[in-house]
Amino acid sequence: MIFLVVDDSPTMRRIVINALKTFGYNDVVEAGDGQEALERLKETKVDFVITDWNMPNMSGLELTKAIRGDASLAHLPILMVTTRGLKQDIIEALKARVNNYVVKPFTPQVLKEKLDAVQKALQGS
Amino acid sequence: MKHKDISVLLQKADELRALFVLGQRVIPFLEEIFIFVSEIQPLLDEINNSIQENLKKMPSASKQLSKVTEATEMATTEIMDIVDGILYKVDIINANFKRLIDISQKNRENPIKLLESIYKSIKKGQDLKPLLPSLATSIAAMKNVSNNETDKILRETDELIQSISNDSSSIMISLQVQDITAQQIAAVNNLLETIQGKLGTILAHFHQSDIGELVHHEINYDEKIKVSQLHRKVAFDPDAVEAIANKEVRQQQVDDLIDKHSQGGVEAIEENFSQDDIDALLAGSGADEEAIEEIAEEEVADIQGGAAEAQDVVDAQEEVAEAQDEEEDPFAQFSQDDIDALFGK
């Protein structure tokens, strides 16, 4: 399974990738913003997107909308990982059709739970 | 009239004429001063308003920076505590290895002694039966050491290594503060850039005006330096640092919200959380409800009116947050459970 980790903070990308590796997911590509993520998606066959919200050039929300608007990518599961925890933010993310939502700072356990939950939901549907 | 009186009168008339001549010369100068002051007044008003406006923003910037300091101190303390724990555990593991080495040496010594005795006895053609008790004792001792002490040390060491692995994860979590504080500092940088822009505009107006000609010293100001561009471009959540303060409950609340979404969709959340939630938010806070609504409405109107720069959004959020600051609002942020409630686990 190939993950795309999108975050403008190299520290956060490293933390997420490190956590993914402890879960046994070693195939990871990374991007610093939404635009770069779309480029990675053209180059690599990604199975799962983990994205931050606040990013320069193209935000995680805009990236989610772009993915959902592209027939070839629309099926991709998206997990939003962000500092934004306001009710309105979550509603906006849901409207953009993210599959799940994790607020920073998170524990690896929470990240694993959400990844499993998304995969389980996709298998069920 | 005497001749003397007439000459005094003429002298006075001459002085009066000189006074009028002076008046005629002074009037245009006074007019210039009047025009100058009328032109300068709007600029002074602008400077005054801008200073007031920027002064208002300063406490907010200071507050944000002090939160960054608090957050980094907290994270550093957490990390140092964890590292202290790791060092202590590493000491125990070292001691355990030494004990295992001792046991391993003992385990080797006993069989060697026994084998040497057997070897000597066989070489001398002696009966081996007398050696049986010491053989049995040695076997029992070896089994005992192997089964009890070694196993206990290995189990303890395994637990310690697992615990160090968990500690490493905890350090990783604490290091997320770097991203959060970077966003907070980016918000302050954005604020500084807004102030820089406003002061730069005033300075330009000042130099274009007549009063600018009175200033002999050029102000050395490099308008090309933008504080927000001194580092990589950082998009920010102005309330990012709040994430640390409420980290225990936020995910829980978000999960609950997502559970609700999974049961009834986005519409259900918006219905469930619209007025009731706002009422709950405001009822629970000690803040002036009207003031909060007024600030929010004004700012939203400004933003929707097209005058919305990033700073407007930041300011709006800050002002609303400040108005609500009097009492912590447990519903303002959502936890992982709220999110789970929306999305379904």
Tab-separated table of C-alpha atoms in Angstrom:
chain	number	residue	atom	x	y	z
A	1	MET	CA	0.000	0.000	0.000
A	2	ILE	CA	1.447	3.380	-1.038
A	3	PHE	CA	0.745	6.418	1.122
A	4	LEU	CA	0.974	10.058	0.080
A	5	VAL	CA	1.805	12.281	3.059
A	6	VAL	CA	1.092	15.960	2.398
A	7	ASP	CA	2.249	18.590	4.897
A	8	ASP	CA	4.211	21.813	4.522
A	9	SER	CA	6.104	21.046	7.735
A	10	PRO	CA	9.008	18.634	7.126
A	11	THR	CA	8.874	17.768	10.850
A	12	MET	CA	5.256	16.671	10.595
A	13	ARG	CA	5.877	14.699	7.419
A	14	ARG	CA	8.687	12.859	9.174
A	15	ILE	CA	6.525	12.155	12.239
A	16	VAL	CA	3.675	10.771	10.110
A	17	ILE	CA	6.032	8.706	7.934
A	18	ASN	CA	7.778	7.382	11.038
A	19	ALA	CA	4.416	6.330	12.493
A	20	LEU	CA	3.394	4.672	9.196
A	21	LYS	CA	6.629	2.690	9.191
A	22	THR	CA	5.967	1.418	12.713
A	23	PHE	CA	2.573	0.197	11.433
A	24	GLY	CA	4.364	-1.686	8.657
A	25	TYR	CA	3.639	0.757	5.814
A	26	ASN	CA	7.015	1.428	4.227
A	27	ASP	CA	5.949	2.758	0.831
A	28	VAL	CA	5.438	6.466	1.277
A	29	VAL	CA	5.686	9.456	-1.059
A	30	GLU	CA	5.571	12.979	0.291
A	31	ALA	CA	4.543	16.467	-0.816
A	32	GLY	CA	4.873	19.952	0.710
A	33	ASP	CA	1.518	21.324	-0.461
A	34	GLY	CA	-1.612	20.502	-2.444
A	35	GLN	CA	-0.139	21.379	-5.827
A	36	GLU	CA	2.889	19.187	-5.260
A	37	ALA	CA	0.558	16.417	-4.061
A	38	LEU	CA	-1.407	16.523	-7.327
A	39	GLU	CA	1.872	16.185	-9.216
A	40	ARG	CA	2.855	13.167	-7.087
A	41	LEU	CA	-0.569	11.624	-7.768
A	42	LYS	CA	0.078	11.899	-11.516
A	43	GLU	CA	3.476	10.178	-11.166
A	44	THR	CA	2.699	7.490	-8.586
A	45	LYS	CA	-0.170	5.112	-8.043
A	46	VAL	CA	-1.087	6.099	-4.504
A	47	ASP	CA	-3.526	4.111	-2.334
A	48	PHE	CA	-4.067	6.463	0.589
A	49	VAL	CA	-3.698	10.233	1.124
A	50	ILE	CA	-2.885	11.778	4.502
A	51	THR	CA	-3.026	15.553	4.287
A	52	ASP	CA	-2.617	18.629	6.447
A	53	TRP	CA	-5.116	21.481	6.020
A	54	ASN	CA	-3.098	24.717	6.277
A	55	MET	CA	-0.545	24.725	3.482
A	56	PRO	CA	0.769	27.391	1.103
A	57	ASN	CA	-0.197	27.385	-2.618
A	58	MET	CA	-2.950	24.802	-2.227
A	59	SER	CA	-4.549	23.839	1.092
A	60	GLY	CA	-5.523	20.337	2.155
A	61	LEU	CA	-9.178	21.222	1.723
A	62	GLU	CA	-8.583	22.400	-1.851
A	63	LEU	CA	-6.554	19.261	-2.505
A	64	THR	CA	-9.422	17.116	-1.207
A	65	LYS	CA	-11.863	18.924	-3.508
A	66	ALA	CA	-9.459	18.527	-6.449
A	67	ILE	CA	-9.105	14.787	-5.794
A	68	ARG	CA	-12.852	14.290	-5.432
A	69	GLY	CA	-13.394	16.268	-8.629
A	70	ASP	CA	-11.053	14.065	-10.639
A	71	ALA	CA	-12.718	10.849	-11.771
A	72	SER	CA	-9.424	8.944	-11.785
A	73	LEU	CA	-8.596	9.928	-8.201
A	74	ALA	CA	-12.014	10.357	-6.586
A	75	HIS	CA	-11.936	6.867	-5.041
A	76	LEU	CA	-8.804	7.632	-2.955
A	77	PRO	CA	-9.251	7.538	0.816
A	78	ILE	CA	-8.254	10.848	2.440
A	79	LEU	CA	-7.350	11.377	6.083
A	80	MET	CA	-7.115	15.013	7.200
A	81	VAL	CA	-4.504	15.624	9.918
A	82	THR	CA	-4.595	19.220	11.150
A	83	THR	CA	-4.475	21.634	14.072
A	84	ARG	CA	-7.914	22.918	13.048
A	85	GLY	CA	-10.497	21.492	15.419
A	86	LEU	CA	-13.387	23.930	15.164
A	87	LYS	CA	-16.825	22.531	14.441
A	88	GLN	CA	-17.085	24.595	11.260
A	89	ASP	CA	-13.746	23.209	10.042
A	90	ILE	CA	-14.917	19.638	10.500
A	91	ILE	CA	-18.200	20.329	8.721
A	92	GLU	CA	-16.268	21.896	5.849
A	93	ALA	CA	-13.957	18.882	5.680
A	94	LEU	CA	-16.942	16.526	5.671
A	95	LYS	CA	-18.574	18.490	2.889
A	96	ALA	CA	-15.343	18.159	0.891
A	97	ARG	CA	-15.654	14.383	1.556
A	98	VAL	CA	-12.596	13.563	3.607
A	99	ASN	CA	-12.832	10.018	4.975
A	100	ASN	CA	-11.660	10.798	8.490
A	101	TYR	CA	-10.137	13.546	10.583
A	102	VAL	CA	-7.306	13.650	13.128
A	103	VAL	CA	-6.402	16.699	15.178
A	104	LYS	CA	-2.798	17.554	15.975
A	105	PRO	CA	-1.032	16.779	18.190
A	106	PHE	CA	-1.991	13.123	17.712
A	107	THR	CA	-0.684	9.846	19.061
A	108	PRO	CA	0.448	7.062	16.705
A	109	GLN	CA	-2.346	4.969	18.205
A	110	VAL	CA	-5.011	7.484	17.083
A	111	LEU	CA	-3.479	7.640	13.608
A	112	LYS	CA	-3.564	3.840	13.364
A	113	GLU	CA	-7.181	3.724	14.569
A	114	LYS	CA	-8.257	6.194	11.892
A	115	LEU	CA	-6.326	4.445	9.106
A	116	ASP	CA	-7.935	1.148	10.105
A	117	ALA	CA	-11.368	2.775	10.377
A	118	VAL	CA	-11.119	4.245	6.871
A	119	GLN	CA	-9.926	0.958	5.373
A	120	LYS	CA	-12.643	-0.976	7.185
A	121	ALA	CA	-15.318	1.448	5.995
A	122	LEU	CA	-14.062	1.188	2.403
A	123	GLN	CA	-14.032	-2.602	2.542
A	124	GLY	CA	-17.588	-2.564	3.896
A	125	SER	CA	-18.912	-0.286	1.188
B	1	MET	CA	-0.825	122.790	15.790
B	2	LYS	CA	2.788	123.221	16.510
B	3	HIS	CA	5.504	122.195	14.112
B	4	LYS	CA	6.798	119.624	16.689
B	5	ASP	CA	3.390	117.964	16.966
B	6	ILE	CA	3.140	117.561	13.194
B	7	SER	CA	6.530	115.905	12.960
B	8	VAL	CA	5.550	113.394	15.737
B	9	LEU	CA	2.311	112.681	13.885
B	10	LEU	CA	4.219	112.059	10.674
B	11	GLN	CA	6.617	109.763	12.513
B	12	LYS	CA	3.709	107.769	13.965
B	13	ALA	CA	2.052	107.586	10.532
B	14	ASP	CA	5.332	106.297	9.121
B	15	GLU	CA	5.519	103.598	11.826
B	16	LEU	CA	1.906	102.678	11.058
B	17	ARG	CA	2.720	102.387	7.358
B	18	ALA	CA	5.692	100.152	8.179
B	19	LEU	CA	3.349	97.988	10.261
B	20	PHE	CA	0.942	97.630	7.318
B	21	VAL	CA	3.811	96.779	4.986
B	22	LEU	CA	4.933	94.108	7.448
B	23	GLY	CA	1.326	92.844	7.692
B	24	GLN	CA	1.108	92.599	3.903
B	25	ARG	CA	4.298	90.591	3.836
B	26	VAL	CA	3.252	88.343	6.746
B	27	ILE	CA	-0.265	87.525	5.524
B	28	PRO	CA	0.816	85.258	2.604
B	29	PHE	CA	3.162	83.445	4.994
B	30	LEU	CA	0.327	82.976	7.487
B	31	GLU	CA	-1.867	81.715	4.667
B	32	GLU	CA	0.816	79.207	3.727
B	33	ILE	CA	1.022	78.049	7.336
B	34	PHE	CA	-2.751	77.672	7.403
B	35	ILE	CA	-2.758	75.610	4.183
B	36	PHE	CA	0.184	73.539	5.450
B	37	VAL	CA	-1.573	72.762	8.762
B	38	SER	CA	-4.826	71.869	6.953
B	39	GLU	CA	-2.932	69.507	4.664
B	40	ILE	CA	-0.991	67.940	7.482
B	41	GLN	CA	-4.018	67.371	9.718
B	42	PRO	CA	-5.345	64.309	7.793
B	43	LEU	CA	-1.855	62.833	7.758
B	44	LEU	CA	-1.508	63.350	11.504
B	45	ASP	CA	-4.965	61.801	11.990
B	46	GLU	CA	-3.883	58.837	9.846
B	47	ILE	CA	-0.680	58.455	11.854
B	48	ASN	CA	-2.635	58.673	15.093
B	49	ASN	CA	-5.243	56.118	13.984
B	50	SER	CA	-2.619	53.768	12.634
B	51	ILE	CA	-0.552	53.929	15.801
B	52	GLN	CA	-3.680	53.246	17.873
B	53	GLU	CA	-4.727	50.393	15.607
B	54	ASN	CA	-1.274	48.824	15.637
B	55	LEU	CA	-0.901	49.299	19.376
B	56	LYS	CA	-4.127	47.328	19.796
B	57	LYS	CA	-2.613	44.453	17.834
B	58	MET	CA	0.604	44.371	19.828
B	59	PRO	CA	-0.833	42.703	22.978
B	60	SER	CA	-2.369	40.013	20.790
B	61	ALA	CA	0.985	39.368	19.092
B	62	SER	CA	2.731	39.313	22.469
B	63	LYS	CA	0.087	36.928	23.805
B	64	GLN	CA	0.578	34.599	20.836
B	65	LEU	CA	4.348	34.665	21.253
B	66	SER	CA	4.110	34.001	24.974
B	67	LYS	CA	1.877	31.009	24.192
B	68	VAL	CA	4.574	29.773	21.821
B	69	THR	CA	7.124	30.093	24.618
B	70	GLU	CA	4.809	28.223	26.999
B	71	ALA	CA	4.189	25.495	24.429
B	72	THR	CA	7.868	25.000	23.640
B	73	GLU	CA	8.745	25.008	27.349
B	74	MET	CA	6.058	22.430	28.015
B	75	ALA	CA	7.175	20.218	25.126
B	76	THR	CA	10.845	20.564	26.092
B	77	THR	CA	10.070	19.612	29.692
B	78	GLU	CA	8.039	16.624	28.485
B	79	ILE	CA	10.854	15.496	26.213
B	80	MET	CA	13.487	15.977	28.925
B	81	ASP	CA	11.380	13.961	31.402
B	82	ILE	CA	11.014	11.179	28.843
B	83	VAL	CA	14.743	11.236	28.041
B	84	ASP	CA	15.540	11.080	31.793
B	85	GLY	CA	13.276	8.026	31.977
B	86	ILE	CA	14.973	6.449	28.963
B	87	LEU	CA	18.432	7.007	30.476
B	88	TYR	CA	17.278	5.378	33.728
B	89	LYS	CA	15.883	2.403	31.786
B	90	VAL	CA	19.076	2.133	29.743
B	91	ASP	CA	21.044	1.959	33.036
B	92	ILE	CA	18.842	-0.921	34.204
B	93	ILE	CA	19.267	-2.693	30.848
B	94	ASN	CA	23.056	-2.278	31.146
B	95	ALA	CA	22.969	-3.751	34.660
B	96	ASN	CA	20.809	-6.620	33.385
B	97	PHE	CA	23.309	-7.359	30.613
B	98	LYS	CA	26.123	-7.476	33.187
B	99	ARG	CA	24.078	-9.896	35.283
B	100	LEU	CA	23.400	-12.027	32.207
B	101	ILE	CA	27.122	-12.059	31.372
B	102	ASP	CA	27.897	-13.180	34.979
B	103	ILE	CA	25.258	-15.900	34.774
B	104	SER	CA	26.558	-16.981	31.400
B	105	GLN	CA	30.100	-17.225	32.816
B	106	LYS	CA	28.843	-19.235	35.797
B	107	ASN	CA	26.889	-21.447	33.440
B	108	ARG	CA	30.056	-22.108	31.514
B	109	GLU	CA	32.271	-22.600	34.627
B	110	ASN	CA	30.134	-25.322	36.225
B	111	PRO	CA	29.933	-27.653	33.208
B	112	ILE	CA	33.649	-27.144	32.553
B	113	LYS	CA	34.525	-28.100	36.174
B	114	LEU	CA	32.241	-31.096	35.944
B	115	LEU	CA	33.621	-32.196	32.606
B	116	GLU	CA	37.175	-31.798	33.938
B	117	SER	CA	36.354	-34.017	36.933
B	118	ILE	CA	34.784	-36.641	34.656
B	119	TYR	CA	37.767	-36.419	32.318
B	120	LYS	CA	40.254	-36.914	35.173
B	121	SER	CA	38.320	-39.809	36.660
B	122	ILE	CA	38.033	-41.579	33.319
B	123	LYS	CA	41.725	-40.968	32.629
B	124	LYS	CA	42.659	-42.520	35.976
B	125	GLY	CA	40.263	-45.379	35.387
B	126	GLN	CA	38.240	-44.408	38.510
B	127	ASP	CA	34.617	-45.269	39.213
B	128	LEU	CA	32.338	-42.399	38.098
B	129	LYS	CA	29.505	-43.194	40.507
B	130	PRO	CA	30.894	-40.986	43.346
B	131	LEU	CA	30.609	-38.067	40.968
B	132	LEU	CA	26.875	-38.594	40.494
B	133	PRO	CA	25.719	-36.386	43.447
B	134	SER	CA	27.869	-33.433	42.348
B	135	LEU	CA	26.697	-34.053	38.758
B	136	ALA	CA	23.055	-33.940	39.869
B	137	THR	CA	23.660	-30.798	41.945
B	138	SER	CA	25.361	-29.064	39.021
B	139	ILE	CA	22.560	-29.976	36.605
B	140	ALA	CA	19.927	-28.728	39.045
B	141	ALA	CA	21.867	-25.505	39.656
B	142	MET	CA	22.245	-24.891	35.915
B	143	LYS	CA	18.553	-25.553	35.301
B	144	ASN	CA	17.615	-23.295	38.175
B	145	VAL	CA	19.772	-20.406	36.987
B	146	SER	CA	18.613	-20.820	33.437
B	147	ASN	CA	14.921	-21.122	34.205
B	148	ASN	CA	14.521	-18.531	36.910
B	149	GLU	CA	17.079	-15.747	36.984
B	150	THR	CA	17.904	-15.544	33.274
B	151	ASP	CA	14.263	-15.658	32.273
B	152	LYS	CA	13.392	-12.984	34.814
B	153	ILE	CA	16.160	-10.667	33.570
B	154	LEU	CA	15.227	-11.236	29.932
B	155	ARG	CA	11.539	-10.551	30.629
B	156	GLU	CA	12.394	-7.385	32.546
B	157	THR	CA	14.734	-6.212	29.755
B	158	ASP	CA	12.125	-6.944	27.112
B	159	GLU	CA	9.576	-4.843	29.036
B	160	LEU	CA	12.094	-2.018	29.361
B	161	ILE	CA	12.849	-2.063	25.622
B	162	GLN	CA	9.118	-1.980	24.873
B	163	SER	CA	8.768	0.914	27.295
B	164	ILE	CA	11.628	2.786	25.572
B	165	SER	CA	9.867	2.226	22.258
B	166	ASN	CA	6.714	3.828	23.729
B	167	ASP	CA	8.821	6.668	25.099
B	168	SER	CA	10.213	7.294	21.610
B	169	SER	CA	6.657	7.561	20.293
B	170	SER	CA	5.882	10.045	23.060
B	171	ILE	CA	8.874	12.146	22.002
B	172	MET	CA	7.572	12.090	18.441
B	173	ILE	CA	4.198	13.355	19.698
B	174	SER	CA	5.856	16.114	21.719
B	175	LEU	CA	7.858	17.178	18.666
B	176	GLN	CA	4.603	17.990	16.862
B	177	VAL	CA	4.789	21.206	18.862
B	178	GLN	CA	7.329	22.408	16.261
B	179	ASP	CA	4.639	22.477	13.566
B	180	ILE	CA	2.096	24.056	15.895
B	181	THR	CA	4.417	26.807	17.141
B	182	ALA	CA	5.693	27.443	13.602
B	183	GLN	CA	2.091	28.193	12.582
B	184	GLN	CA	1.624	30.466	15.582
B	185	ILE	CA	4.820	32.386	14.803
B	186	ALA	CA	3.719	32.637	11.170
B	187	ALA	CA	0.498	34.264	12.406
B	188	VAL	CA	2.535	36.818	14.382
B	189	ASN	CA	4.802	37.404	11.365
B	190	ASN	CA	1.726	38.046	9.272
B	191	LEU	CA	0.592	40.599	11.839
B	192	LEU	CA	4.026	42.260	11.818
B	193	GLU	CA	3.925	42.425	8.041
B	194	THR	CA	0.537	44.133	8.166
B	195	ILE	CA	1.932	46.703	10.605
B	196	GLN	CA	5.036	47.091	8.418
B	197	GLY	CA	2.823	47.731	5.399
B	198	LYS	CA	0.721	50.319	7.209
B	199	LEU	CA	3.730	52.161	8.628
B	200	GLY	CA	5.366	52.058	5.179
B	201	THR	CA	2.277	53.684	3.640
B	202	ILE	CA	2.300	56.418	6.288
B	203	LEU	CA	6.001	57.012	5.693
B	204	ALA	CA	5.396	57.344	1.950
B	205	HIS	CA	2.585	59.871	2.554
B	206	PHE	CA	4.811	61.707	5.004
B	207	HIS	CA	7.641	62.066	2.502
B	208	GLN	CA	5.257	63.152	-0.261
B	209	SER	CA	3.809	65.907	1.949
B	210	ASP	CA	5.359	69.361	2.611
B	211	ILE	CA	6.301	68.308	6.113
B	212	GLY	CA	8.545	65.687	4.606
B	213	GLU	CA	10.760	68.447	3.230
B	214	LEU	CA	11.452	69.576	6.787
B	215	VAL	CA	13.023	66.221	7.618
B	216	HIS	CA	16.721	66.299	6.822
B	217	HIS	CA	17.512	62.709	7.800
B	218	GLU	CA	16.221	60.008	5.444
B	219	ILE	CA	14.715	57.137	7.368
B	220	ASN	CA	16.656	54.009	6.554
B	221	TYR	CA	13.890	51.530	5.817
B	222	ASP	CA	14.126	48.522	3.556
B	223	GLU	CA	10.591	47.951	2.407
B	224	LYS	CA	11.638	44.879	0.455
B	225	ILE	CA	12.249	42.882	3.627
B	226	LYS	CA	9.059	41.018	4.446
B	227	VAL	CA	9.136	39.325	7.827
B	228	SER	CA	6.870	36.520	6.699
B	229	GLN	CA	9.221	35.674	3.832
B	230	LEU	CA	12.384	35.315	5.876
B	231	HIS	CA	11.601	31.608	6.237
B	232	ARG	CA	9.845	29.054	4.036
B	233	LYS	CA	6.251	29.980	3.274
B	234	VAL	CA	4.115	28.837	6.198
B	235	ALA	CA	0.343	28.635	5.980
B	236	PHE	CA	-1.063	28.974	9.447
B	237	ASP	CA	-3.951	28.382	11.755
B	238	PRO	CA	-3.928	31.476	14.023
B	239	ASP	CA	-5.282	29.375	16.901
B	240	ALA	CA	-2.839	26.518	16.365
B	241	VAL	CA	-1.327	26.773	19.816
B	242	GLU	CA	-4.756	26.112	21.378
B	243	ALA	CA	-4.351	22.604	20.014
B	244	ILE	CA	-1.761	21.885	22.676
B	245	ALA	CA	-3.775	23.319	25.543
B	246	ASN	CA	-6.839	21.194	24.698
B	247	LYS	CA	-5.119	18.145	23.259
B	248	GLU	CA	-6.776	15.693	25.669
B	249	VAL	CA	-10.362	16.565	24.724
B	250	ARG	CA	-10.182	17.825	21.136
B	251	GLN	CA	-9.905	14.481	19.368
B	252	GLN	CA	-12.683	13.064	21.532
B	253	GLN	CA	-15.046	15.879	20.547
B	254	VAL	CA	-14.161	15.600	16.869
B	255	ASP	CA	-14.811	11.842	16.981
B	256	ASP	CA	-18.270	12.431	18.486
B	257	LEU	CA	-19.059	14.857	15.678
B	258	ILE	CA	-17.978	12.360	13.038
B	259	ASP	CA	-20.113	9.643	14.653
B	260	LYS	CA	-23.104	11.947	14.323
B	261	HIS	CA	-22.237	12.576	10.693
B	262	SER	CA	-22.082	8.860	9.985
B	263	GLN	CA	-25.601	8.537	11.353
B	264	GLY	CA	-27.194	11.482	9.606
B	265	GLY	CA	-24.822	13.165	7.140
B	266	VAL	CA	-23.566	16.737	7.098
B	267	GLU	CA	-27.087	18.158	7.274
B	268	ALA	CA	-27.664	16.349	10.547
B	269	ILE	CA	-24.580	17.913	12.091
B	270	GLU	CA	-25.425	21.346	10.894
B	271	GLU	CA	-28.959	20.958	12.260
B	272	ASN	CA	-27.797	19.398	15.476
B	273	PHE	CA	-25.041	21.874	16.042
B	274	SER	CA	-26.368	25.081	14.620
B	275	GLN	CA	-28.483	27.089	17.050
B	276	ASP	CA	-28.397	24.685	19.989
B	277	ASP	CA	-24.663	24.460	19.824
B	278	ILE	CA	-24.217	28.198	19.501
B	279	ASP	CA	-26.567	28.658	22.460
B	280	ALA	CA	-24.609	26.107	24.438
B	281	LEU	CA	-21.360	27.815	23.507
B	282	LEU	CA	-22.562	31.230	24.514
B	283	ALA	CA	-24.533	30.121	27.592
B	284	GLY	CA	-21.479	28.450	29.005
B	285	SER	CA	-19.209	31.425	28.554
B	286	GLY	CA	-18.962	34.467	30.728
B	287	ALA	CA	-18.357	36.647	27.696
B	288	ASP	CA	-20.700	39.344	26.500
B	289	GLU	CA	-22.843	37.496	23.936
B	290	GLU	CA	-23.846	40.616	22.060
B	291	ALA	CA	-20.265	41.779	21.907
B	292	ILE	CA	-19.135	38.454	20.469
B	293	GLU	CA	-21.910	38.419	17.867
B	294	GLU	CA	-21.270	42.049	17.011
B	295	ILE	CA	-17.539	41.494	16.518
B	296	ALA	CA	-18.140	38.337	14.510
B	297	GLU	CA	-20.792	39.964	12.320
B	298	GLU	CA	-18.706	43.070	11.696
B	299	GLU	CA	-15.658	41.068	10.807
B	300	VAL	CA	-17.558	38.614	8.643
B	301	ALA	CA	-19.206	41.533	6.830
B	302	ASP	CA	-15.800	43.115	6.263
B	303	ILE	CA	-14.400	39.875	4.980
B	304	GLN	CA	-17.364	39.160	2.724
B	305	GLY	CA	-17.202	42.751	1.497
B	306	GLY	CA	-14.063	41.952	-0.364
B	307	ALA	CA	-11.739	43.859	1.940
B	308	ALA	CA	-10.702	40.592	3.408
B	309	GLU	CA	-7.034	40.069	3.592
B	310	ALA	CA	-5.566	37.188	5.522
B	311	GLN	CA	-5.028	39.526	8.433
B	312	ASP	CA	-8.704	40.383	8.592
B	313	VAL	CA	-9.489	36.755	9.146
B	314	VAL	CA	-6.798	36.517	11.781
B	315	ASP	CA	-8.061	39.650	13.491
B	316	ALA	CA	-11.640	38.435	13.407
B	317	GLN	CA	-10.722	35.130	14.966
B	318	GLU	CA	-8.534	36.821	17.523
B	319	GLU	CA	-11.167	39.306	18.563
B	320	VAL	CA	-13.870	36.680	18.841
B	321	ALA	CA	-11.472	34.458	20.759
B	322	GLU	CA	-10.566	37.310	23.068
B	323	ALA	CA	-14.206	38.066	23.733
B	324	GLN	CA	-14.750	34.424	24.577
B	325	ASP	CA	-11.546	34.212	26.521
B	326	GLU	CA	-13.103	35.016	29.870
B	327	GLU	CA	-14.177	31.430	30.321
B	328	GLU	CA	-12.872	28.343	28.552
B	329	ASP	CA	-15.282	27.060	25.965
B	330	PRO	CA	-15.288	23.274	25.990
B	331	PHE	CA	-17.188	23.031	22.700
B	332	ALA	CA	-15.093	25.368	20.615
B	333	GLN	CA	-12.699	22.638	19.523
B	334	PHE	CA	-13.592	19.084	18.704
B	335	SER	CA	-11.892	15.930	19.770
B	336	GLN	CA	-11.159	12.704	17.915
B	337	ASP	CA	-14.338	11.153	19.321
B	338	ASP	CA	-16.405	13.943	17.814
B	339	ILE	CA	-14.698	13.308	14.511
B	340	ASP	CA	-15.288	9.568	14.894
B	341	ALA	CA	-18.931	10.288	15.575
B	342	LEU	CA	-19.133	12.042	12.229
B	343	PHE	CA	-17.168	9.628	10.124
B	344	GLY	CA	-17.958	6.427	11.933
B	345	LYS	CA	-15.029	4.515	13.445
